[in-house]
Each structure stands twice: as structure tokens, then as C-alpha cells.
């Protein structure tokens, strides 16, 4: 009887270990193949976005600085994600404290910047819809640069502890050398039990609440304009962009943030390298869509905004040294006029008539 029990236990353990090994092998191929594709597509798209919002007409838009910082933050976060590509996909460890501290600080700060730049864009759009005349005076490039600077400083202060001596686990059984330093147990407790809640709130929950509130008002206002003025005054591209950005913010980042919180409580191998379980597999899988959102913003802009498409095509032709015809310039000028407020458009029309 005892021998049968031992045999069954041995078979169960062997089967479980085999499943875990299969999961680990599968996730290794994901980070070995899929992440490099995401990285290359994202780096190209973010570079193009940076150029569009820095050297084309869109750089004069009040939100241009937010879009530029969003593209830069996306790129930094994707570069930081190469850490998982190396450690999970290629089993390459980098046991250097300065690397871990720099990487953790830049990744957390850049991903926070992504969320809060989307917040800044949504709030800017909300103010322009709610207060169209006052926003012309107050929502300027100069003010937005100051706002972006304040957001950056706040996020740096929030994440500065990640660049300190508290980061770096170089014990033999460490799952990741960039985990908190076990020599500081109080910080390890903070990092595993308190920090995830702070990060969830600032990275996902608070930005999602603000973005969703602004978007509800903007979309409702657009709907009223459609009923009052007809289809032509219903900005579908703006509505589409705002909906996709807010939905991707929550659907791609909320699950991985929740997993970070519950991981220490439901995994038996958290922080250790000997085994691999289902929780670790889910955690590693959920990182992929989170990284994908960092790579797809350029393509989202190109899909949802005709004005961005025109400016991007103009940029492509500049880069390829193709002469831009005068009729294309007229189309671009008309596109820029459409982005302006109704009051600005009326003044421009009155000037033309005169």
C-alpha cells in the first residue's frame, strides 16, 4: 500500500516537473523570438513618431511635447525589456549592480511616463473641448513643457529608490539578479508587499480613471456635435484614438500589475531559480502584451489620424529625398486648420474672405 502511494506520488511529481519544464521551454521561445520582433517594430515606430512630433508641423501642436515624450519613453521601456529577452529567452544573466539599478529605474520611470503622457494628452483634449476659448490662451506649448517637466520630476522621485543599493540580488538561487537586495529585509518586504500597490495605483489605476473620465466627456461632446451639426463635425479619428489608448492602457497593463501583487502569495518559487511554475508562466506571458503596447503607438496614430498620416508621409518623402508637390502641401495645410478650434477656423475663414 505504501509502495503504491510512493509510486503515485513519484509519478505525480514527475508529471508536474515535466509540465513545468514544458512551460519554461515555451516561454523561453516566446522571449527568444516574439520579443525581438516587438522590439524592432516598436523601435522603428517610436523613432518615426519622435521625428514626426519634432520636425513636422505637428511639433507646433500643443500636445506635441507629450507625444514626443511618449515615443521616447516607449523606446526606453522597450530597451529595458531586453533584460527579460536575455534572461528568459537566452538564459544570459548580467550580475552587475549598476546595470540592475539603472535598468529598474529607467523601466519603471519610462513606463510611468507612458501612462502619464496619455493622461496629459487626454486632459489637454478635455480642456480644449470644455473651455475652447480659454484653452487658446492657457494651453500653450510653453505651459505643456512645464507640465511635462513636473510630471517627469515627480516620477523620478517616486522611482529613485530603484537606483539605490537596495536593488541587486546576487545569491546563488536568485531568480533574477535585478530583484531587491536580500541584505535589506525591510526593503524586500516593502518591495514585495507595498511597492506593487503603489506602482499599480500610479501606473494603471489613477491614469485609467483620469483618461476614462476625460474620454467620456469628449466622446459625449462629440456625439452631441454630431446630432447638432451632422456627421462632418463628428471627429471619428479623435474618438477612435482616445478609445483605443484608454482601453489598451487598462487591458494590457492591469493584468500584469495585479499578477505582480499576488505573485508572492500564490507562488511557492517566487524569487528562486530552481523551479518554474504556472504562476511564473502567467506572469511572463502577461508581460508580452504590456510590451506590445509600447511598440504600437506609431501604428495606432497612423491608423486613427488622417492628419498624422499626412505628416508621416511628408516625413517619409523628406527622408527619401522625394519632392513634395504643392497640392500635397495644400492638403497638409487644410489638415492643420482642421485640428484648430472652431474659433480659430472662423477667424481664418474671415481673413480669407476679406
mmCIF file of C-alpha atoms in Angstrom:
data_model
loop_
_atom_site.group_PDB
_atom_site.id
_atom_site.type_symbol
_atom_site.label_atom_id
_atom_site.label_comp_id
_atom_site.label_asym_id
_atom_site.label_seq_id
_atom_site.Cartn_x
_atom_site.Cartn_y
_atom_site.Cartn_z
ATOM 1 C CA UNK A 1 0.000 0.000 0.000
ATOM 2 C CA UNK A 2 2.768 2.379 0.974
ATOM 3 C CA UNK A 3 4.728 1.400 -2.128
ATOM 4 C CA UNK A 4 1.706 2.197 -4.314
ATOM 5 C CA UNK A 5 1.327 5.583 -2.624
ATOM 6 C CA UNK A 6 5.012 6.332 -3.115
ATOM 7 C CA UNK A 7 4.839 5.297 -6.770
ATOM 8 C CA UNK A 8 1.800 7.522 -7.374
ATOM 9 C CA UNK A 9 3.467 10.463 -5.639
ATOM 10 C CA UNK A 10 6.610 9.934 -7.682
ATOM 11 C CA UNK A 11 4.596 9.808 -10.919
ATOM 12 C CA UNK A 12 2.675 12.967 -9.972
ATOM 13 C CA UNK A 13 5.878 14.821 -9.147
ATOM 14 C CA UNK A 14 7.482 13.632 -12.375
ATOM 15 C CA UNK A 15 4.436 14.691 -14.409
ATOM 16 C CA UNK A 16 4.307 18.107 -12.678
ATOM 17 C CA UNK A 17 8.011 18.671 -13.240
ATOM 18 C CA UNK A 18 7.596 17.718 -16.913
ATOM 19 C CA UNK A 19 4.725 20.208 -17.332
ATOM 20 C CA UNK A 20 6.741 22.964 -15.661
ATOM 21 C CA UNK A 21 9.708 22.221 -17.893
ATOM 22 C CA UNK A 22 7.443 22.423 -20.955
ATOM 23 C CA UNK A 23 6.071 25.780 -19.805
ATOM 24 C CA UNK A 24 9.557 27.106 -19.186
ATOM 25 C CA UNK A 25 10.688 25.954 -22.634
ATOM 26 C CA UNK A 26 7.637 27.543 -24.271
ATOM 27 C CA UNK A 27 8.142 30.903 -22.561
ATOM 28 C CA UNK A 28 11.825 30.790 -23.467
ATOM 29 C CA UNK A 29 10.935 30.612 -27.165
ATOM 30 C CA UNK A 30 8.399 33.429 -26.730
ATOM 31 C CA UNK A 31 11.075 35.776 -25.387
ATOM 32 C CA UNK A 32 13.671 34.460 -27.815
ATOM 33 C CA UNK A 33 11.537 35.040 -30.933
ATOM 34 C CA UNK A 34 8.471 37.197 -30.204
ATOM 35 C CA UNK A 35 10.096 39.889 -28.065
ATOM 36 C CA UNK A 36 12.842 40.754 -30.605
ATOM 37 C CA UNK A 37 10.095 41.233 -33.217
ATOM 38 C CA UNK A 38 8.164 43.529 -30.854
ATOM 39 C CA UNK A 39 11.385 45.382 -30.039
ATOM 40 C CA UNK A 40 12.376 46.026 -33.666
ATOM 41 C CA UNK A 41 8.857 47.057 -34.758
ATOM 42 C CA UNK A 42 8.494 49.288 -31.715
ATOM 43 C CA UNK A 43 11.898 50.939 -32.004
ATOM 44 C CA UNK A 44 11.268 51.813 -35.678
ATOM 45 C CA UNK A 45 7.760 53.108 -34.930
ATOM 46 C CA UNK A 46 8.854 55.160 -31.922
ATOM 47 C CA UNK A 47 11.755 56.661 -33.872
ATOM 48 C CA UNK A 48 9.357 57.725 -36.627
ATOM 49 C CA UNK A 49 6.927 59.130 -34.052
ATOM 50 C CA UNK A 50 9.750 61.132 -32.472
ATOM 51 C CA UNK A 51 10.643 62.587 -35.868
ATOM 52 C CA UNK A 52 7.016 63.383 -36.755
ATOM 53 C CA UNK A 53 6.441 65.230 -33.471
ATOM 54 C CA UNK A 54 9.765 67.047 -33.528
ATOM 55 C CA UNK A 55 10.410 68.215 -37.129
ATOM 56 C CA UNK A 56 6.994 68.354 -38.840
ATOM 57 C CA UNK A 57 4.034 70.692 -38.438
ATOM 58 C CA UNK A 58 2.747 68.555 -35.575
ATOM 59 C CA UNK A 59 5.625 69.790 -33.409
ATOM 60 C CA UNK A 60 3.711 73.087 -33.202
ATOM 61 C CA UNK A 61 0.664 71.333 -31.768
ATOM 62 C CA UNK A 62 0.218 71.962 -28.042
ATOM 63 C CA UNK A 63 0.281 68.204 -27.387
ATOM 64 C CA UNK A 64 3.411 67.712 -29.486
ATOM 65 C CA UNK A 65 5.720 67.616 -26.454
ATOM 66 C CA UNK A 66 3.536 64.931 -24.832
ATOM 67 C CA UNK A 67 3.590 62.735 -27.933
ATOM 68 C CA UNK A 68 7.353 63.216 -28.278
ATOM 69 C CA UNK A 69 7.993 62.201 -24.656
ATOM 70 C CA UNK A 70 5.589 59.293 -25.095
ATOM 71 C CA UNK A 71 7.625 57.965 -28.029
ATOM 72 C CA UNK A 72 10.916 58.408 -26.153
ATOM 73 C CA UNK A 73 9.517 56.680 -23.047
ATOM 74 C CA UNK A 74 8.196 53.805 -25.155
ATOM 75 C CA UNK A 75 11.670 53.294 -26.621
ATOM 76 C CA UNK A 76 13.423 53.370 -23.235
ATOM 77 C CA UNK A 77 10.944 50.847 -21.808
ATOM 78 C CA UNK A 78 11.434 48.536 -24.800
ATOM 79 C CA UNK A 79 15.221 48.723 -24.391
ATOM 80 C CA UNK A 80 14.774 47.876 -20.711
ATOM 81 C CA UNK A 81 12.622 44.916 -21.737
ATOM 82 C CA UNK A 82 15.655 43.380 -23.439
ATOM 83 C CA UNK A 83 16.626 42.299 -19.930
ATOM 84 C CA UNK A 84 13.829 39.712 -19.954
ATOM 85 C CA UNK A 85 14.699 38.745 -23.512
ATOM 86 C CA UNK A 86 18.243 37.938 -22.389
ATOM 87 C CA UNK A 87 17.486 36.338 -19.016
ATOM 88 C CA UNK A 88 14.387 34.342 -20.026
ATOM 89 C CA UNK A 89 14.927 33.789 -23.736
ATOM 90 C CA UNK A 90 18.666 33.251 -23.871
ATOM 91 C CA UNK A 91 19.488 32.390 -20.221
ATOM 92 C CA UNK A 92 22.056 35.193 -20.086
ATOM 93 C CA UNK A 93 22.479 36.721 -16.646
ATOM 94 C CA UNK A 94 24.044 40.142 -16.070
ATOM 95 C CA UNK A 95 25.187 40.134 -12.427
ATOM 96 C CA UNK A 96 26.135 43.784 -12.147
ATOM 97 C CA UNK A 97 24.537 46.032 -9.541
ATOM 98 C CA UNK A 98 24.852 49.244 -11.556
ATOM 99 C CA UNK A 99 23.172 47.590 -14.533
ATOM 100 C CA UNK A 100 20.235 46.359 -12.428
ATOM 101 C CA UNK A 101 19.731 49.688 -10.681
ATOM 102 C CA UNK A 102 19.899 51.693 -13.899
ATOM 103 C CA UNK A 103 17.644 49.265 -15.735
ATOM 104 C CA UNK A 104 14.984 49.082 -12.998
ATOM 105 C CA UNK A 105 14.905 52.852 -12.541
ATOM 106 C CA UNK A 106 14.630 53.583 -16.267
ATOM 107 C CA UNK A 107 11.995 50.896 -16.941
ATOM 108 C CA UNK A 108 9.692 51.906 -14.087
ATOM 109 C CA UNK A 109 10.088 55.632 -14.796
ATOM 110 C CA UNK A 110 9.602 55.282 -18.562
ATOM 111 C CA UNK A 111 6.503 53.065 -18.250
ATOM 112 C CA UNK A 112 5.037 55.528 -15.750
ATOM 113 C CA UNK A 113 5.792 58.318 -18.228
ATOM 114 C CA UNK A 114 3.896 56.423 -20.938
ATOM 115 C CA UNK A 115 0.768 56.298 -18.767
ATOM 116 C CA UNK A 116 1.008 59.907 -17.654
ATOM 117 C CA UNK A 117 1.704 61.284 -21.119
ATOM 118 C CA UNK A 118 -1.561 59.651 -22.218
ATOM 119 C CA UNK A 119 -3.170 61.337 -19.204
ATOM 120 C CA UNK A 120 -1.682 64.694 -20.208
ATOM 121 C CA UNK A 121 -2.920 64.315 -23.799
ATOM 122 C CA UNK A 122 -6.430 63.390 -22.614
ATOM 123 C CA UNK A 123 -6.577 66.290 -20.149
ATOM 124 C CA UNK A 124 -5.330 68.700 -22.820
ATOM 125 C CA UNK A 125 -8.038 67.478 -25.212
ATOM 126 C CA UNK A 126 -10.645 67.723 -22.448
ATOM 127 C CA UNK A 127 -9.713 71.350 -21.686
ATOM 128 C CA UNK A 128 -9.884 72.275 -25.364
ATOM 129 C CA UNK A 129 -13.364 70.790 -25.657
ATOM 130 C CA UNK A 130 -14.660 72.090 -22.314
ATOM 131 C CA UNK A 131 -13.060 75.554 -22.490
ATOM 132 C CA UNK A 132 -12.354 76.195 -26.198
ATOM 133 C CA UNK A 133 -11.636 79.928 -25.836
ATOM 134 C CA UNK A 134 -9.657 79.903 -22.574
ATOM 135 C CA UNK A 135 -7.582 76.946 -23.737
ATOM 136 C CA UNK A 136 -6.323 79.004 -26.691
ATOM 137 C CA UNK A 137 -4.669 81.329 -24.187
ATOM 138 C CA UNK A 138 -3.562 78.915 -21.477
ATOM 139 C CA UNK A 139 -2.927 75.555 -23.215
ATOM 140 C CA UNK A 140 0.283 76.605 -24.923
ATOM 141 C CA UNK A 141 3.498 74.782 -25.790
ATOM 142 C CA UNK A 142 5.312 76.643 -23.035
ATOM 143 C CA UNK A 143 2.816 75.554 -20.375
ATOM 144 C CA UNK A 144 2.797 71.962 -21.612
ATOM 145 C CA UNK A 145 6.596 71.807 -21.441
ATOM 146 C CA UNK A 146 6.373 72.898 -17.794
ATOM 147 C CA UNK A 147 3.678 70.297 -17.092
ATOM 148 C CA UNK A 148 5.754 67.571 -18.739
ATOM 149 C CA UNK A 149 8.777 68.641 -16.688
ATOM 150 C CA UNK A 150 6.790 68.488 -13.424
ATOM 151 C CA UNK A 151 5.438 65.023 -14.266
ATOM 152 C CA UNK A 152 8.947 63.802 -15.068
ATOM 153 C CA UNK A 153 10.380 65.116 -11.785
ATOM 154 C CA UNK A 154 7.555 63.547 -9.733
ATOM 155 C CA UNK A 155 8.045 60.148 -11.390
ATOM 156 C CA UNK A 156 11.817 60.319 -10.908
ATOM 157 C CA UNK A 157 11.320 60.976 -7.176
ATOM 158 C CA UNK A 158 8.799 58.121 -6.986
ATOM 159 C CA UNK A 159 11.197 55.608 -8.584
ATOM 160 C CA UNK A 160 14.571 56.853 -7.312
ATOM 161 C CA UNK A 161 14.808 54.063 -4.712
ATOM 162 C CA UNK A 162 15.137 51.592 -7.599
ATOM 163 C CA UNK A 163 18.535 53.108 -8.402
ATOM 164 C CA UNK A 164 19.813 52.630 -4.845
ATOM 165 C CA UNK A 165 21.821 49.923 -3.070
ATOM 166 C CA UNK A 166 18.546 48.200 -2.162
ATOM 167 C CA UNK A 167 18.409 46.657 -5.656
ATOM 168 C CA UNK A 168 20.562 43.670 -6.629
ATOM 169 C CA UNK A 169 20.175 40.016 -5.622
ATOM 170 C CA UNK A 170 23.336 38.069 -6.367
ATOM 171 C CA UNK A 171 22.663 34.987 -4.245
ATOM 172 C CA UNK A 172 23.143 31.595 -5.889
ATOM 173 C CA UNK A 173 19.415 30.742 -6.030
ATOM 174 C CA UNK A 174 18.230 34.203 -7.197
ATOM 175 C CA UNK A 175 15.641 34.038 -9.970
ATOM 176 C CA UNK A 176 16.674 37.488 -11.211
ATOM 177 C CA UNK A 177 19.758 39.471 -10.213
ATOM 178 C CA UNK A 178 17.720 42.677 -10.503
ATOM 179 C CA UNK A 179 15.408 41.689 -7.632
ATOM 180 C CA UNK A 180 15.666 43.526 -4.268
ATOM 181 C CA UNK A 181 18.801 43.011 -2.216
ATOM 182 C CA UNK A 182 18.168 40.325 0.464
ATOM 183 C CA UNK A 183 20.684 42.091 2.706
ATOM 184 C CA UNK A 184 17.914 44.618 3.402
ATOM 185 C CA UNK A 185 14.901 42.542 4.561
ATOM 186 C CA UNK A 186 12.797 45.612 5.370
ATOM 187 C CA UNK A 187 13.159 46.849 1.805
ATOM 188 C CA UNK A 188 12.440 43.358 0.435
ATOM 189 C CA UNK A 189 9.183 43.378 2.423
ATOM 190 C CA UNK A 190 8.370 46.863 1.087
ATOM 191 C CA UNK A 191 9.207 45.861 -2.490
ATOM 192 C CA UNK A 192 7.130 42.677 -2.408
ATOM 193 C CA UNK A 193 4.103 43.828 -0.396
ATOM 194 C CA UNK A 194 3.746 47.614 -0.549
ATOM 195 C CA UNK A 195 5.527 48.817 -3.675
ATOM 196 C CA UNK A 196 3.331 46.792 -6.096
ATOM 197 C CA UNK A 197 0.230 48.609 -4.785
ATOM 198 C CA UNK A 198 1.921 51.995 -5.195
ATOM 199 C CA UNK A 199 3.010 51.059 -8.705
ATOM 200 C CA UNK A 200 -0.438 49.700 -9.642
ATOM 201 C CA UNK A 201 -2.086 52.937 -8.493
ATOM 202 C CA UNK A 202 0.298 55.314 -10.261
ATOM 203 C CA UNK A 203 0.909 53.200 -13.356
ATOM 204 C CA UNK A 204 -2.603 51.930 -14.153
ATOM 205 C CA UNK A 205 -5.486 52.815 -11.822
ATOM 206 C CA UNK A 206 -5.148 56.593 -11.428
ATOM 207 C CA UNK A 207 -4.207 57.185 -15.099
ATOM 208 C CA UNK A 208 -7.094 54.978 -16.239
ATOM 209 C CA UNK A 209 -9.614 56.857 -14.075
ATOM 210 C CA UNK A 210 -8.446 60.249 -15.363
ATOM 211 C CA UNK A 211 -8.180 59.168 -19.010
ATOM 212 C CA UNK A 212 -11.570 57.429 -18.955
ATOM 213 C CA UNK A 213 -13.283 60.426 -17.323
ATOM 214 C CA UNK A 214 -11.831 62.804 -19.913
ATOM 215 C CA UNK A 215 -12.686 60.465 -22.770
ATOM 216 C CA UNK A 216 -16.292 60.021 -21.632
ATOM 217 C CA UNK A 217 -16.775 63.779 -21.651
ATOM 218 C CA UNK A 218 -15.013 64.233 -25.011
ATOM 219 C CA UNK A 219 -16.925 61.421 -26.709
ATOM 220 C CA UNK A 220 -20.205 62.666 -25.269
ATOM 221 C CA UNK A 221 -19.434 66.162 -26.551
ATOM 222 C CA UNK A 222 -18.535 64.740 -29.975
ATOM 223 C CA UNK A 223 -21.817 62.819 -30.024
ATOM 224 C CA UNK A 224 -23.781 65.993 -29.246
ATOM 225 C CA UNK A 225 -21.936 67.804 -32.038
ATOM 226 C CA UNK A 226 -22.853 65.011 -34.415
ATOM 227 C CA UNK A 227 -26.540 65.313 -33.509
ATOM 228 C CA UNK A 228 -26.434 69.100 -33.789
ATOM 229 C CA UNK A 229 -24.208 69.681 -36.815
ATOM 230 C CA UNK A 230 -24.231 66.350 -38.639
ATOM 231 C CA UNK A 231 -21.654 63.714 -39.485
ATOM 232 C CA UNK A 232 -18.963 66.153 -40.662
ATOM 233 C CA UNK A 233 -18.438 67.582 -37.196
ATOM 234 C CA UNK A 234 -18.051 64.176 -35.557
ATOM 235 C CA UNK A 235 -14.312 63.586 -35.196
ATOM 236 C CA UNK A 236 -14.137 59.821 -35.556
ATOM 237 C CA UNK A 237 -10.329 59.734 -35.629
ATOM 238 C CA UNK A 238 -10.062 61.511 -32.280
ATOM 239 C CA UNK A 239 -12.730 59.302 -30.744
ATOM 240 C CA UNK A 240 -11.079 56.163 -32.096
ATOM 241 C CA UNK A 241 -7.654 57.162 -30.803
ATOM 242 C CA UNK A 242 -8.912 58.044 -27.325
ATOM 243 C CA UNK A 243 -10.892 54.816 -27.009
ATOM 244 C CA UNK A 244 -8.053 52.572 -28.168
ATOM 245 C CA UNK A 245 -5.441 54.297 -25.998
ATOM 246 C CA UNK A 246 -7.521 54.096 -22.820
ATOM 247 C CA UNK A 247 -8.604 50.506 -23.430
ATOM 248 C CA UNK A 248 -5.065 49.329 -24.206
ATOM 249 C CA UNK A 249 -3.829 51.113 -21.082
ATOM 250 C CA UNK A 250 -6.051 49.038 -18.830
ATOM 251 C CA UNK A 251 -6.356 45.725 -20.713
ATOM 252 C CA UNK A 252 -2.631 45.275 -21.387
ATOM 253 C CA UNK A 253 -1.151 46.669 -18.167
ATOM 254 C CA UNK A 254 -3.707 45.953 -15.449
ATOM 255 C CA UNK A 255 -3.377 42.119 -15.532
ATOM 256 C CA UNK A 256 0.424 42.129 -15.212
ATOM 257 C CA UNK A 257 0.256 44.718 -12.408
ATOM 258 C CA UNK A 258 -2.236 42.565 -10.492
ATOM 259 C CA UNK A 259 -0.053 39.498 -11.036
ATOM 260 C CA UNK A 260 2.922 41.345 -9.529
ATOM 261 C CA UNK A 261 0.841 41.934 -6.392
ATOM 262 C CA UNK A 262 -0.439 38.388 -5.935
ATOM 263 C CA UNK A 263 2.664 36.561 -7.207
ATOM 264 C CA UNK A 264 4.481 36.395 -3.817
ATOM 265 C CA UNK A 265 1.379 34.945 -2.131
ATOM 266 C CA UNK A 266 0.387 32.248 -4.620
ATOM 267 C CA UNK A 267 3.759 31.053 -5.909
ATOM 268 C CA UNK A 268 5.971 28.667 -3.986
ATOM 269 C CA UNK A 269 9.072 29.508 -6.006
ATOM 270 C CA UNK A 270 8.856 33.322 -6.017
ATOM 271 C CA UNK A 271 12.383 34.754 -6.092
ATOM 272 C CA UNK A 272 14.043 31.366 -6.627
ATOM 273 C CA UNK A 273 15.561 29.855 -9.739
ATOM 274 C CA UNK A 274 15.284 26.098 -9.076
ATOM 275 C CA UNK A 275 11.797 25.540 -10.463
ATOM 276 C CA UNK A 276 9.244 27.148 -12.748
ATOM 277 C CA UNK A 277 5.522 27.073 -12.010
ATOM 278 C CA UNK A 278 2.240 28.119 -13.635
ATOM 279 C CA UNK A 279 2.178 31.473 -11.838
ATOM 280 C CA UNK A 280 5.589 32.396 -13.184
ATOM 281 C CA UNK A 281 4.446 31.332 -16.646
ATOM 282 C CA UNK A 282 1.334 33.543 -16.468
ATOM 283 C CA UNK A 283 3.432 36.463 -15.221
ATOM 284 C CA UNK A 284 5.923 36.110 -18.081
ATOM 285 C CA UNK A 285 3.122 35.765 -20.658
ATOM 286 C CA UNK A 286 1.316 38.883 -19.415
ATOM 287 C CA UNK A 287 4.462 40.953 -19.873
ATOM 288 C CA UNK A 288 4.273 40.443 -23.653
ATOM 289 C CA UNK A 289 1.053 42.467 -24.341
ATOM 290 C CA UNK A 290 2.324 45.118 -21.930
ATOM 291 C CA UNK A 291 5.494 45.439 -24.012
ATOM 292 C CA UNK A 292 3.432 45.320 -27.215
ATOM 293 C CA UNK A 293 1.560 48.491 -26.213
ATOM 294 C CA UNK A 294 4.918 50.270 -26.066
ATOM 295 C CA UNK A 295 5.620 49.244 -29.651
ATOM 296 C CA UNK A 296 2.345 50.040 -31.403
ATOM 297 C CA UNK A 297 1.672 53.731 -30.712
ATOM 298 C CA UNK A 298 3.057 54.947 -34.052
ATOM 299 C CA UNK A 299 0.891 52.465 -35.931
ATOM 300 C CA UNK A 300 -2.101 53.450 -33.796
ATOM 301 C CA UNK A 301 -1.595 57.118 -34.693
ATOM 302 C CA UNK A 302 -1.184 56.239 -38.368
ATOM 303 C CA UNK A 303 -4.362 54.160 -38.332
ATOM 304 C CA UNK A 304 -6.584 56.563 -36.397
ATOM 305 C CA UNK A 305 -5.466 60.041 -37.536
ATOM 306 C CA UNK A 306 -5.540 61.306 -41.122
ATOM 307 C CA UNK A 307 -3.508 64.373 -40.126
ATOM 308 C CA UNK A 308 -0.773 62.190 -38.646
ATOM 309 C CA UNK A 309 -0.784 60.072 -41.819
ATOM 310 C CA UNK A 310 -0.261 63.164 -43.980
ATOM 311 C CA UNK A 311 2.592 64.390 -41.791
ATOM 312 C CA UNK A 312 4.165 60.920 -41.663
ATOM 313 C CA UNK A 313 4.028 60.632 -45.464
ATOM 314 C CA UNK A 314 5.606 64.073 -45.753
ATOM 315 C CA UNK A 315 8.351 62.911 -43.395
ATOM 316 C CA UNK A 316 8.921 59.743 -45.425
ATOM 317 C CA UNK A 317 9.306 61.801 -48.581
ATOM 318 C CA UNK A 318 11.753 64.110 -46.859
ATOM 319 C CA UNK A 319 13.772 61.156 -45.655
ATOM 320 C CA UNK A 320 13.704 59.605 -49.125
ATOM 321 C CA UNK A 321 14.501 62.987 -50.742
ATOM 322 C CA UNK A 322 11.283 62.955 -52.764
ATOM 323 C CA UNK A 323 9.987 66.340 -53.810
ATOM 324 C CA UNK A 324 6.638 67.222 -52.270
ATOM 325 C CA UNK A 325 4.145 68.658 -54.739
ATOM 326 C CA UNK A 326 2.291 71.842 -53.956
ATOM 327 C CA UNK A 327 -1.123 70.140 -53.864
ATOM 328 C CA UNK A 328 0.099 67.817 -51.080
ATOM 329 C CA UNK A 329 1.232 70.846 -49.103
ATOM 330 C CA UNK A 330 -2.244 72.338 -49.520
ATOM 331 C CA UNK A 331 -3.800 69.128 -48.206
ATOM 332 C CA UNK A 332 -1.490 69.204 -45.198
ATOM 333 C CA UNK A 333 -2.333 72.849 -44.535
ATOM 334 C CA UNK A 334 -6.045 72.038 -44.640
ATOM 335 C CA UNK A 335 -5.401 69.200 -42.175
ATOM 336 C CA UNK A 336 -3.648 71.553 -39.749
ATOM 337 C CA UNK A 337 -6.559 74.002 -39.953
ATOM 338 C CA UNK A 338 -8.974 71.201 -39.046
ATOM 339 C CA UNK A 339 -7.062 70.491 -35.835
ATOM 340 C CA UNK A 340 -7.564 74.069 -34.654
ATOM 341 C CA UNK A 341 -10.507 75.120 -32.550
ATOM 342 C CA UNK A 342 -13.754 76.293 -34.235
ATOM 343 C CA UNK A 343 -12.974 79.881 -33.249
ATOM 344 C CA UNK A 344 -9.558 79.740 -34.936
ATOM 345 C CA UNK A 345 -11.079 78.256 -38.085
ATOM 346 C CA UNK A 346 -13.725 81.003 -38.247
ATOM 347 C CA UNK A 347 -11.089 83.701 -37.864
ATOM 348 C CA UNK A 348 -9.014 82.115 -40.629
ATOM 349 C CA UNK A 349 -12.095 81.941 -42.924
ATOM 350 C CA UNK A 350 -12.995 85.569 -42.199
ATOM 351 C CA UNK A 351 -9.441 86.625 -43.022
ATOM 352 C CA UNK A 352 -9.526 84.735 -46.313
ATOM 353 C CA UNK A 353 -12.875 86.283 -47.250
ATOM 354 C CA UNK A 354 -11.530 89.759 -46.542
#
